[in-house]
PDB file of C-alpha atoms in Angstrom:
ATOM      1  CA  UNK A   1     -47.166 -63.089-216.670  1.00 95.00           C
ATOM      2  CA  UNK A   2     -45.494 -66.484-216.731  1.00 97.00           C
ATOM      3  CA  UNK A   3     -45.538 -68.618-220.604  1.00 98.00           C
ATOM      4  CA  UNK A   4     -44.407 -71.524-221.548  1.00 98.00           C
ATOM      5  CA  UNK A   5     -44.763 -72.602-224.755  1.00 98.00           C
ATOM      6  CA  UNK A   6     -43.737 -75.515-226.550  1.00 98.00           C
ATOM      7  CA  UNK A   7     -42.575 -76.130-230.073  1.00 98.00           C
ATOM      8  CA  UNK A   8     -41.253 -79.073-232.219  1.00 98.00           C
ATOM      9  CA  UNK A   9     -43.930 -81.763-232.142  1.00 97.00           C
ATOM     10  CA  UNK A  10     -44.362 -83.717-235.309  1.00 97.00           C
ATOM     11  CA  UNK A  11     -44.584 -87.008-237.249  1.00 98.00           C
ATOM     12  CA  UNK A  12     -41.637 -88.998-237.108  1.00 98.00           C
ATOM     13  CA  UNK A  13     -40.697 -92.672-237.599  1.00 97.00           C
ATOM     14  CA  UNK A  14     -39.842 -95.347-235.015  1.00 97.00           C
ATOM     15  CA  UNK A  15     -36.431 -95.453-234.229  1.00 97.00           C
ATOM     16  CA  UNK A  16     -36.386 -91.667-235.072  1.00 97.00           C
ATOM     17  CA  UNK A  17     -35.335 -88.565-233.426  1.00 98.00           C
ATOM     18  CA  UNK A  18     -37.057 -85.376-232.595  1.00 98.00           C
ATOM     19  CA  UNK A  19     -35.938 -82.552-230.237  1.00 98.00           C
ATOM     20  CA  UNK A  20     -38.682 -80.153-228.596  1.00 98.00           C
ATOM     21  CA  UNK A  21     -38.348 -76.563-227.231  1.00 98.00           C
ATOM     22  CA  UNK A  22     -39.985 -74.932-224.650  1.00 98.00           C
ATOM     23  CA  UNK A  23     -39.465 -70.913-224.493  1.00 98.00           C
ATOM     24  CA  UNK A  24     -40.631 -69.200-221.308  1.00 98.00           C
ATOM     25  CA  UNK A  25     -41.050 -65.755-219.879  1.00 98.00           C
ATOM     26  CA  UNK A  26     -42.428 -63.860-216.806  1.00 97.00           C
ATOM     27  CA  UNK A  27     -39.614 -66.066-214.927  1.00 96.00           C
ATOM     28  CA  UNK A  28     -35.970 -67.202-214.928  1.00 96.00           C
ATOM     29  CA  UNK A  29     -35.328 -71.120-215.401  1.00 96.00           C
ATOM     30  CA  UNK A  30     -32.386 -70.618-213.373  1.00 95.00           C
ATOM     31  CA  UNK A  31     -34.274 -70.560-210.275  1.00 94.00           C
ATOM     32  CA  UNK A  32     -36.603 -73.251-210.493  1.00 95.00           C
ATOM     33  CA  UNK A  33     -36.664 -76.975-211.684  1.00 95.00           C
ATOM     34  CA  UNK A  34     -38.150 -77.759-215.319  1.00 96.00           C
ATOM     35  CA  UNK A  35     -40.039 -80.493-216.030  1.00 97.00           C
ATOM     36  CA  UNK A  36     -41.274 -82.771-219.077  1.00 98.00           C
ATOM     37  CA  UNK A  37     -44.748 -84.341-218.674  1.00 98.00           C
ATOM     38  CA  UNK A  38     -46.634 -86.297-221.469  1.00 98.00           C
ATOM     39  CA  UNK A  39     -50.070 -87.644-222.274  1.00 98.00           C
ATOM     40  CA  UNK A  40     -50.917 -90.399-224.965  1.00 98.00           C
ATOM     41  CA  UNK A  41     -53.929 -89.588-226.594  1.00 96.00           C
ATOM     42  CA  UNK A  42     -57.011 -90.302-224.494  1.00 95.00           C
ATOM     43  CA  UNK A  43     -54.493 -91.599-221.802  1.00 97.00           C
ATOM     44  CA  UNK A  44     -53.775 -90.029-218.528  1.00 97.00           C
ATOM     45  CA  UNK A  45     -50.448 -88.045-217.533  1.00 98.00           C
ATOM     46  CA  UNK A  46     -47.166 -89.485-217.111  1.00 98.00           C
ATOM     47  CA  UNK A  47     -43.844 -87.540-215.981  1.00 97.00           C
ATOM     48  CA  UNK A  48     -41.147 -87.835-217.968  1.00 97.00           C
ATOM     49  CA  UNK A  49     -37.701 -85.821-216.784  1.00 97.00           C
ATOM     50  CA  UNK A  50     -36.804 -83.094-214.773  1.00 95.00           C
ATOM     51  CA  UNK A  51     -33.804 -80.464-214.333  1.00 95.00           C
ATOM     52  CA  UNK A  52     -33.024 -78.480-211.345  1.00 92.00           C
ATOM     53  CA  UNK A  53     -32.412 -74.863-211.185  1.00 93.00           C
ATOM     54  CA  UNK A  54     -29.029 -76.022-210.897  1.00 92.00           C
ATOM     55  CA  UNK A  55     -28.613 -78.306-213.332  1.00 92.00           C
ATOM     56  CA  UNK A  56     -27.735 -80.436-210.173  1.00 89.00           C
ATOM     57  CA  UNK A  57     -30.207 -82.858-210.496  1.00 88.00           C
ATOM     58  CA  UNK A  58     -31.347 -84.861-214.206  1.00 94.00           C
ATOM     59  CA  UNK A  59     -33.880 -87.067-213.948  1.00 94.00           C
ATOM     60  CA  UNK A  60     -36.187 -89.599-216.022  1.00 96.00           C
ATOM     61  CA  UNK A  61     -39.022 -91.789-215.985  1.00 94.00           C
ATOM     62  CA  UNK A  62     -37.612 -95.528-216.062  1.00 88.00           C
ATOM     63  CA  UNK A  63     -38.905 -95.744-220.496  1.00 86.00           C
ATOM     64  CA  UNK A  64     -37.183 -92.432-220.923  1.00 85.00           C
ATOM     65  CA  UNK A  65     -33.316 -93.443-219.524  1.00 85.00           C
ATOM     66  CA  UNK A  66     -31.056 -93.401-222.259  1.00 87.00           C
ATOM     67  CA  UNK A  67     -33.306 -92.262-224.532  1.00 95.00           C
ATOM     68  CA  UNK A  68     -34.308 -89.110-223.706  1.00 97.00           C
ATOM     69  CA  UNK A  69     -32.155 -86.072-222.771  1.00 97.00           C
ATOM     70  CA  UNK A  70     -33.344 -82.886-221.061  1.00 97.00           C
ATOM     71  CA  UNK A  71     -31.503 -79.529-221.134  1.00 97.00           C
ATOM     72  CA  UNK A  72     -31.652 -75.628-221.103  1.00 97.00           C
ATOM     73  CA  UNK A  73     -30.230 -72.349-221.882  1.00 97.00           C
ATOM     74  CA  UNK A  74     -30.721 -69.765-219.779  1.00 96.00           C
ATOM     75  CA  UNK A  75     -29.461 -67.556-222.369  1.00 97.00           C
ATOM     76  CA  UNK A  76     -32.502 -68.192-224.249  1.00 98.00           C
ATOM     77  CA  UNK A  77     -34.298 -69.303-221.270  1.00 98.00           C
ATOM     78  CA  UNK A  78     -35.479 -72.119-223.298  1.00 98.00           C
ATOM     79  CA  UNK A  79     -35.914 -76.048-222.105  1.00 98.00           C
ATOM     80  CA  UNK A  80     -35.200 -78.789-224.293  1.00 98.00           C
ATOM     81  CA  UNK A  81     -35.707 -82.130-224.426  1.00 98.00           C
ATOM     82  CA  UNK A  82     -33.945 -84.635-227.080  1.00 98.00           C
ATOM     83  CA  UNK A  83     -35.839 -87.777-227.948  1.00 98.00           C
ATOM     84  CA  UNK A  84     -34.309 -90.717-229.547  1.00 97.00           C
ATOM     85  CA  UNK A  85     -34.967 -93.538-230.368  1.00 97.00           C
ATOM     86  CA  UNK A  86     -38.515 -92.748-230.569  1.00 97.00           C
ATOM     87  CA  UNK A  87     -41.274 -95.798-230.292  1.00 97.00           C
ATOM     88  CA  UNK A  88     -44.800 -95.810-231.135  1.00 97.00           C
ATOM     89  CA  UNK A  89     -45.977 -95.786-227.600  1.00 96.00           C
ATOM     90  CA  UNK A  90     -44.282 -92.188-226.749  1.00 97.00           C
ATOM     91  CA  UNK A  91     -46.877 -91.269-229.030  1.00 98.00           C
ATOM     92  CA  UNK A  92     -48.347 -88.302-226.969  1.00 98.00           C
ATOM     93  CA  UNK A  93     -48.636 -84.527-226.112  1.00 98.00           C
ATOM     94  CA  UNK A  94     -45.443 -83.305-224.433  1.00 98.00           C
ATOM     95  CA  UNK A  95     -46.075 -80.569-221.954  1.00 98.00           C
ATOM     96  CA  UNK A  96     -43.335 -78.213-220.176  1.00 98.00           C
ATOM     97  CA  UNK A  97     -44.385 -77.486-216.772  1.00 98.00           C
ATOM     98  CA  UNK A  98     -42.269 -75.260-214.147  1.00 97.00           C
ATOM     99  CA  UNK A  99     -41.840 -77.059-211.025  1.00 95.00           C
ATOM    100  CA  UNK A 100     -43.468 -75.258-207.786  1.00 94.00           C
ATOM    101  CA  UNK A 101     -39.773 -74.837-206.380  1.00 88.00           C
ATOM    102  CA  UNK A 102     -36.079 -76.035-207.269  1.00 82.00           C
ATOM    103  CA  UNK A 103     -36.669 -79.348-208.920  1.00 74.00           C
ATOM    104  CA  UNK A 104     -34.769 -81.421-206.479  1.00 77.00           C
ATOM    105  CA  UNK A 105     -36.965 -83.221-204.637  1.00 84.00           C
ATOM    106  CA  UNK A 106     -40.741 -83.019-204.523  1.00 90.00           C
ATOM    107  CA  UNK A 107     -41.981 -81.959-207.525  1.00 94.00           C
ATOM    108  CA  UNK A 108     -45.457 -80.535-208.907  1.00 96.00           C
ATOM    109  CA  UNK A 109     -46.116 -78.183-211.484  1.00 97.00           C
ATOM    110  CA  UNK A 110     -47.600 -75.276-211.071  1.00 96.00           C
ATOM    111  CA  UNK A 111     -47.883 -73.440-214.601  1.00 97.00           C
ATOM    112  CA  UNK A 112     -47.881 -75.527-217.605  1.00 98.00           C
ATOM    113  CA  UNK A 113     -46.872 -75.064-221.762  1.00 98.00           C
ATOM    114  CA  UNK A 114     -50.470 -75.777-224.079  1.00 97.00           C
ATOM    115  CA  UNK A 115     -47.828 -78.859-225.125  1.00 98.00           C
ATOM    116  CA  UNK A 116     -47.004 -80.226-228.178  1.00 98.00           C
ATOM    117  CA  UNK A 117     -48.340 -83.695-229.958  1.00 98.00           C
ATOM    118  CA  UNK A 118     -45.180 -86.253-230.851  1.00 98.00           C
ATOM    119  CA  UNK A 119     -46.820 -89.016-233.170  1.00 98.00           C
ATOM    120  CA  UNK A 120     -44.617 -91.479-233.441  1.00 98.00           C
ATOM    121  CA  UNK A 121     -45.663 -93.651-237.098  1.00 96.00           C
ATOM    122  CA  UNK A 122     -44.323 -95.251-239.972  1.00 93.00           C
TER     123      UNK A 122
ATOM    124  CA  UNK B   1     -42.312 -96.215-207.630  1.00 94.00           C
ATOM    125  CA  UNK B   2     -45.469 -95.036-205.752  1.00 96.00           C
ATOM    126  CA  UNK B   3     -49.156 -96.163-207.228  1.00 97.00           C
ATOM    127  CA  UNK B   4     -52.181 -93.812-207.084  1.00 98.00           C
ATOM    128  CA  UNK B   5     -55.374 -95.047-207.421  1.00 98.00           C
ATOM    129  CA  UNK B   6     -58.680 -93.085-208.193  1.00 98.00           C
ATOM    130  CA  UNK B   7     -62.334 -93.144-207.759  1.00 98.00           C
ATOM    131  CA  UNK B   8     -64.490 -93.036-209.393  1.00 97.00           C
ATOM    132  CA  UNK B   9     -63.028 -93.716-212.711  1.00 98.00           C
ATOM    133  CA  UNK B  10     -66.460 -91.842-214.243  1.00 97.00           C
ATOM    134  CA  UNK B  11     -68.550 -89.609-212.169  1.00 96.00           C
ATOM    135  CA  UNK B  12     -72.300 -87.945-213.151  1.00 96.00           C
ATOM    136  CA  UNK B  13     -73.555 -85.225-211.928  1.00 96.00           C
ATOM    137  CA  UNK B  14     -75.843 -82.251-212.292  1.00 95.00           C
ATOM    138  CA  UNK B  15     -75.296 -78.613-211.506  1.00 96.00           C
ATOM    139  CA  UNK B  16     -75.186 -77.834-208.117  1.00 96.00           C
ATOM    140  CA  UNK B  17     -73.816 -81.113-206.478  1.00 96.00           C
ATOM    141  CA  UNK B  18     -71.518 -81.782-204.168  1.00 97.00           C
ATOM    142  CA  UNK B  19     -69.120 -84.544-205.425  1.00 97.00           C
ATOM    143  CA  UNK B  20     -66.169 -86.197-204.014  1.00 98.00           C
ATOM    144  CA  UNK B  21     -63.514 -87.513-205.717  1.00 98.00           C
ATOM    145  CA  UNK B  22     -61.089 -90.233-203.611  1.00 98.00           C
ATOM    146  CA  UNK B  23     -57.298 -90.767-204.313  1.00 98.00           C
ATOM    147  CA  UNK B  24     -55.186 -93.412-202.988  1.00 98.00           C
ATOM    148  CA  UNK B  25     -51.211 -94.110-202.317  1.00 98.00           C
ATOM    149  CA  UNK B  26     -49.745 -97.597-202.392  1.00 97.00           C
ATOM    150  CA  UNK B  27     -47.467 -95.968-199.562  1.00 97.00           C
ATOM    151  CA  UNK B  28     -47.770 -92.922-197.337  1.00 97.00           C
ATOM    152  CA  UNK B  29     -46.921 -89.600-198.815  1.00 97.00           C
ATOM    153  CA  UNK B  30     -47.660 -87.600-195.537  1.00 97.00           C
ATOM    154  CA  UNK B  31     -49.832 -84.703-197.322  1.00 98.00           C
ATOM    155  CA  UNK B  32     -47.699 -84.515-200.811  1.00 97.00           C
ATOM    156  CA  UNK B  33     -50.231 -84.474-203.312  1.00 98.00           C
ATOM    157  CA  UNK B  34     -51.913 -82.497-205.424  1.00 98.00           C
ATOM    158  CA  UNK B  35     -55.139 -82.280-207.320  1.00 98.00           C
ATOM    159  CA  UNK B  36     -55.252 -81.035-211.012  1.00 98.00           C
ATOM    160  CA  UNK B  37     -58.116 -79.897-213.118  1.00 98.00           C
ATOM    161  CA  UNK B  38     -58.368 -80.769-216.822  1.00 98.00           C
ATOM    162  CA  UNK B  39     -60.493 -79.719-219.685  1.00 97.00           C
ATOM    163  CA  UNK B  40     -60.401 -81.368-223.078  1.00 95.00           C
ATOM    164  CA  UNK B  41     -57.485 -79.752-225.024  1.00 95.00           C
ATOM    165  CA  UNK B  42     -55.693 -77.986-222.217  1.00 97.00           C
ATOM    166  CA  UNK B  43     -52.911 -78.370-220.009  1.00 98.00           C
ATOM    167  CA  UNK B  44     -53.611 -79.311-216.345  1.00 98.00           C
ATOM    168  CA  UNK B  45     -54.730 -76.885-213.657  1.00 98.00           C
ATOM    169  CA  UNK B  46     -53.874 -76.915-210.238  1.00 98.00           C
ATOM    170  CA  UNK B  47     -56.732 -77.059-207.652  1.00 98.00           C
ATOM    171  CA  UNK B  48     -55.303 -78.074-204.467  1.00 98.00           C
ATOM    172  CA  UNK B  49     -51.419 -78.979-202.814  1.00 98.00           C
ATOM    173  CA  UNK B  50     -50.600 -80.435-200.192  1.00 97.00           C
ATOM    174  CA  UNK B  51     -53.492 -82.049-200.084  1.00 98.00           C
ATOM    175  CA  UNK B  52     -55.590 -79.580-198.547  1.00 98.00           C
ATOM    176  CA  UNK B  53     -53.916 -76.192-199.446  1.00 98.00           C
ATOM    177  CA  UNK B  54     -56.043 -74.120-202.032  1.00 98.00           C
ATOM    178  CA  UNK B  55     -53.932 -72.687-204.843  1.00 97.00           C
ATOM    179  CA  UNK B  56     -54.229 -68.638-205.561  1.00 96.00           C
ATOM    180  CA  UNK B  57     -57.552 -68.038-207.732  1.00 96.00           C
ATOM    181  CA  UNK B  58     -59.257 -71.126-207.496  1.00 98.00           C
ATOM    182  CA  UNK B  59     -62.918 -70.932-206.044  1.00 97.00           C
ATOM    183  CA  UNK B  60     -63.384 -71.913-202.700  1.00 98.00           C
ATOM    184  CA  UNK B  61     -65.891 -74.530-203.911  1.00 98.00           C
ATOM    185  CA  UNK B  62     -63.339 -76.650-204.302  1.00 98.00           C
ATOM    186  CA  UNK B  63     -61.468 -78.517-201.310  1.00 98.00           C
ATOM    187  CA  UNK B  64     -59.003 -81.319-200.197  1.00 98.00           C
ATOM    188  CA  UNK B  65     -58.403 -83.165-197.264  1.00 98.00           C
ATOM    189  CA  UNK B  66     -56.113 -86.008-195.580  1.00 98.00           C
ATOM    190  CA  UNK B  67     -52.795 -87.806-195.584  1.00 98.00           C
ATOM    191  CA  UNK B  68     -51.174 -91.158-195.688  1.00 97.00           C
ATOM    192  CA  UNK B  69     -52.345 -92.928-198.225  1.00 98.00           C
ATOM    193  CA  UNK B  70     -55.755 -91.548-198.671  1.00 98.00           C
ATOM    194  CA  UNK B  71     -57.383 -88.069-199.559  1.00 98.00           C
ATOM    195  CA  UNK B  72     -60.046 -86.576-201.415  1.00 98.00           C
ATOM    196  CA  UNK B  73     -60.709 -83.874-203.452  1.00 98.00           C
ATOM    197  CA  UNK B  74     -64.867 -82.107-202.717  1.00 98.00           C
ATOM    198  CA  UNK B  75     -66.729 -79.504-204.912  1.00 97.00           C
ATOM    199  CA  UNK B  76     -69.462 -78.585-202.791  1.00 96.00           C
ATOM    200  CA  UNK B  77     -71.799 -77.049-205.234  1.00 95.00           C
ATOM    201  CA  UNK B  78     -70.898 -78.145-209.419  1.00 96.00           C
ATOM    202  CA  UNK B  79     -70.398 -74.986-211.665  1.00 96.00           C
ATOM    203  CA  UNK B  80     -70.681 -75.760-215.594  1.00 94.00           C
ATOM    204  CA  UNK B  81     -67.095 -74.738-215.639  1.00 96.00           C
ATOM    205  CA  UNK B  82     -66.631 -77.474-213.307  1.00 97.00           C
ATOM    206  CA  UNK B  83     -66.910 -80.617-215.997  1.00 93.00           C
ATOM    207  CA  UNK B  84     -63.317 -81.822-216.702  1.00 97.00           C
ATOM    208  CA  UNK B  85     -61.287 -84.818-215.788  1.00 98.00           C
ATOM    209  CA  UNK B  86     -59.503 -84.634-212.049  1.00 98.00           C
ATOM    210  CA  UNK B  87     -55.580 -86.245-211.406  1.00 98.00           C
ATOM    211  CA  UNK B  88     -54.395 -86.552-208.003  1.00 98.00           C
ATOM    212  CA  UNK B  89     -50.242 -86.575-208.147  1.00 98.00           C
ATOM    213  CA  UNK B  90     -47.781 -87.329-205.521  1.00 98.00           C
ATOM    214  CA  UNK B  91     -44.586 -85.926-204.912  1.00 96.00           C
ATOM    215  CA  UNK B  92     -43.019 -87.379-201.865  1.00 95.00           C
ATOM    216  CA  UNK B  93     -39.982 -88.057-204.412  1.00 85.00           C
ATOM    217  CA  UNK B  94     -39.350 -88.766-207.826  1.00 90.00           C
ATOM    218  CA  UNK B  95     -40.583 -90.362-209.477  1.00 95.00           C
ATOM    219  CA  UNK B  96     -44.142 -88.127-209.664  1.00 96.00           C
ATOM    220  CA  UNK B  97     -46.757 -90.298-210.352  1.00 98.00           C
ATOM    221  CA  UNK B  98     -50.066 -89.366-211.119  1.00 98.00           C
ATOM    222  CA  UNK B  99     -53.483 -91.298-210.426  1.00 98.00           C
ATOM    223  CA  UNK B 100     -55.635 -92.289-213.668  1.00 98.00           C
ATOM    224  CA  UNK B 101     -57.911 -89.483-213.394  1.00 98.00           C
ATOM    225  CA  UNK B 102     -61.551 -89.452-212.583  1.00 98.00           C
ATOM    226  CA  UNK B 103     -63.730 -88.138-215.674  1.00 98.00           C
ATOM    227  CA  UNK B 104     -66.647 -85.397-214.461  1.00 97.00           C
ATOM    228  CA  UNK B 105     -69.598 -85.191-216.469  1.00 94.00           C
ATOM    229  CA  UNK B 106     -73.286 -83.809-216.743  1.00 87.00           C
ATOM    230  CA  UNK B 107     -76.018 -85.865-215.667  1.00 85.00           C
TER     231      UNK B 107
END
């Protein structure tokens, strides 16, 4: 039975950092791409970053470059993803989501975390 | 980066309808796209890929058609369990963009 389930969310202040965790089960991260997608509060969804099975490929949306860092341990199989930085409009529920197949190219996500809420206030 | 567009933005109904929900790309995206379901306070659902492929579980109520730049997403008879808010995605490449959503409700 495949879970994903996110941890970490919180208050924090602009300019602020946060880091969020996503553990799964009933499947290995190392074989299929990981993603980060987020929703502002009554807003629709927006992707944020991805990593391949590999690690090959690490990806962002263009507000999240620099910013934002997405990683893993398949020790723990566990997906992170490091915000800093953090403004008031990433403000917003951040889901994990597996990717449907490697994470390389053409992405959707075919099982989802219940996410976690980032507000982002001073 | 590719634009999707939805409509309606709002759509009433009753139980037992057959609605239609339309999606459209600001380029092609040959049949890369996928339809999600979502229900206040949970994650997204898939429905449909590539464009017209039903995923494993989901009632054959629900189905998707074309490619290009435009496709659609048809219940053919509402369920209650069917009131949520619909997002078409693409993923020709990255980045995956989703369209605004389309927001089902009872009439």
């Amino acid at each position: 039975q495949v879970q994903l389930v996110e941890s970490g969310g919180g208050v924090v202040q602009p300019g602020g950092s946060l880091r969020l965790s996503c553990v799964v089960s009933g499947f290995s991260i190392s074989n299929y791409g990981m993603h980060w997608v987020r929703q502002a509060p009554g807003k629709g969804l927006e992707w944020v970053a991805v990593i391949s099975y590999d690690e090959s490929n690490k990806n962002y949306g263009d507000s999240e470059k620099g910013r934002f860092i997405i990683s893993r341990d398949i020790s723990k199989n566990t997906l992170y993803l490091q915000m800093n930085t953090l403004r008031a409009e990433d403000t917003a529920v951040y889901y994990c989501a597996k990717d449907h197949a490697w994470g390389e190219y053409r992405p959707y996500f075919d099982y989802w975390g219940q996410g976690t809420l980032v507000t982002v206030s001073s | 980066d590719i634009q999707l567009t939805q409509s309606p933005s709002f759509l009433s109904a009753s139980v037992g309808d057959r609605v239609t929900i339309t999606c459209r790309a600001s380029q092609g995206i040959s049949s890369y796209l996928v339809w999600y379901q979502q229900k206040p306070g949970k994650a997204p659902k898939v429905l449909i890929y590539a464009a017209s492929i039903l995923q494993s579980g989901v009632p054959s109520r629900f189905s998707g058609s074309g490619s290009g730049t435009e496709f659609s997403l048809t219940i053919s008879s509402l369920q209650p369990e069917d009131f949520a808010t619909y997002y078409c995605q693409q993923y020709n490449g990255y980045p995956p963009t989703f369209g605004p959503g389309t927001k089902l409700d009872i009439k």
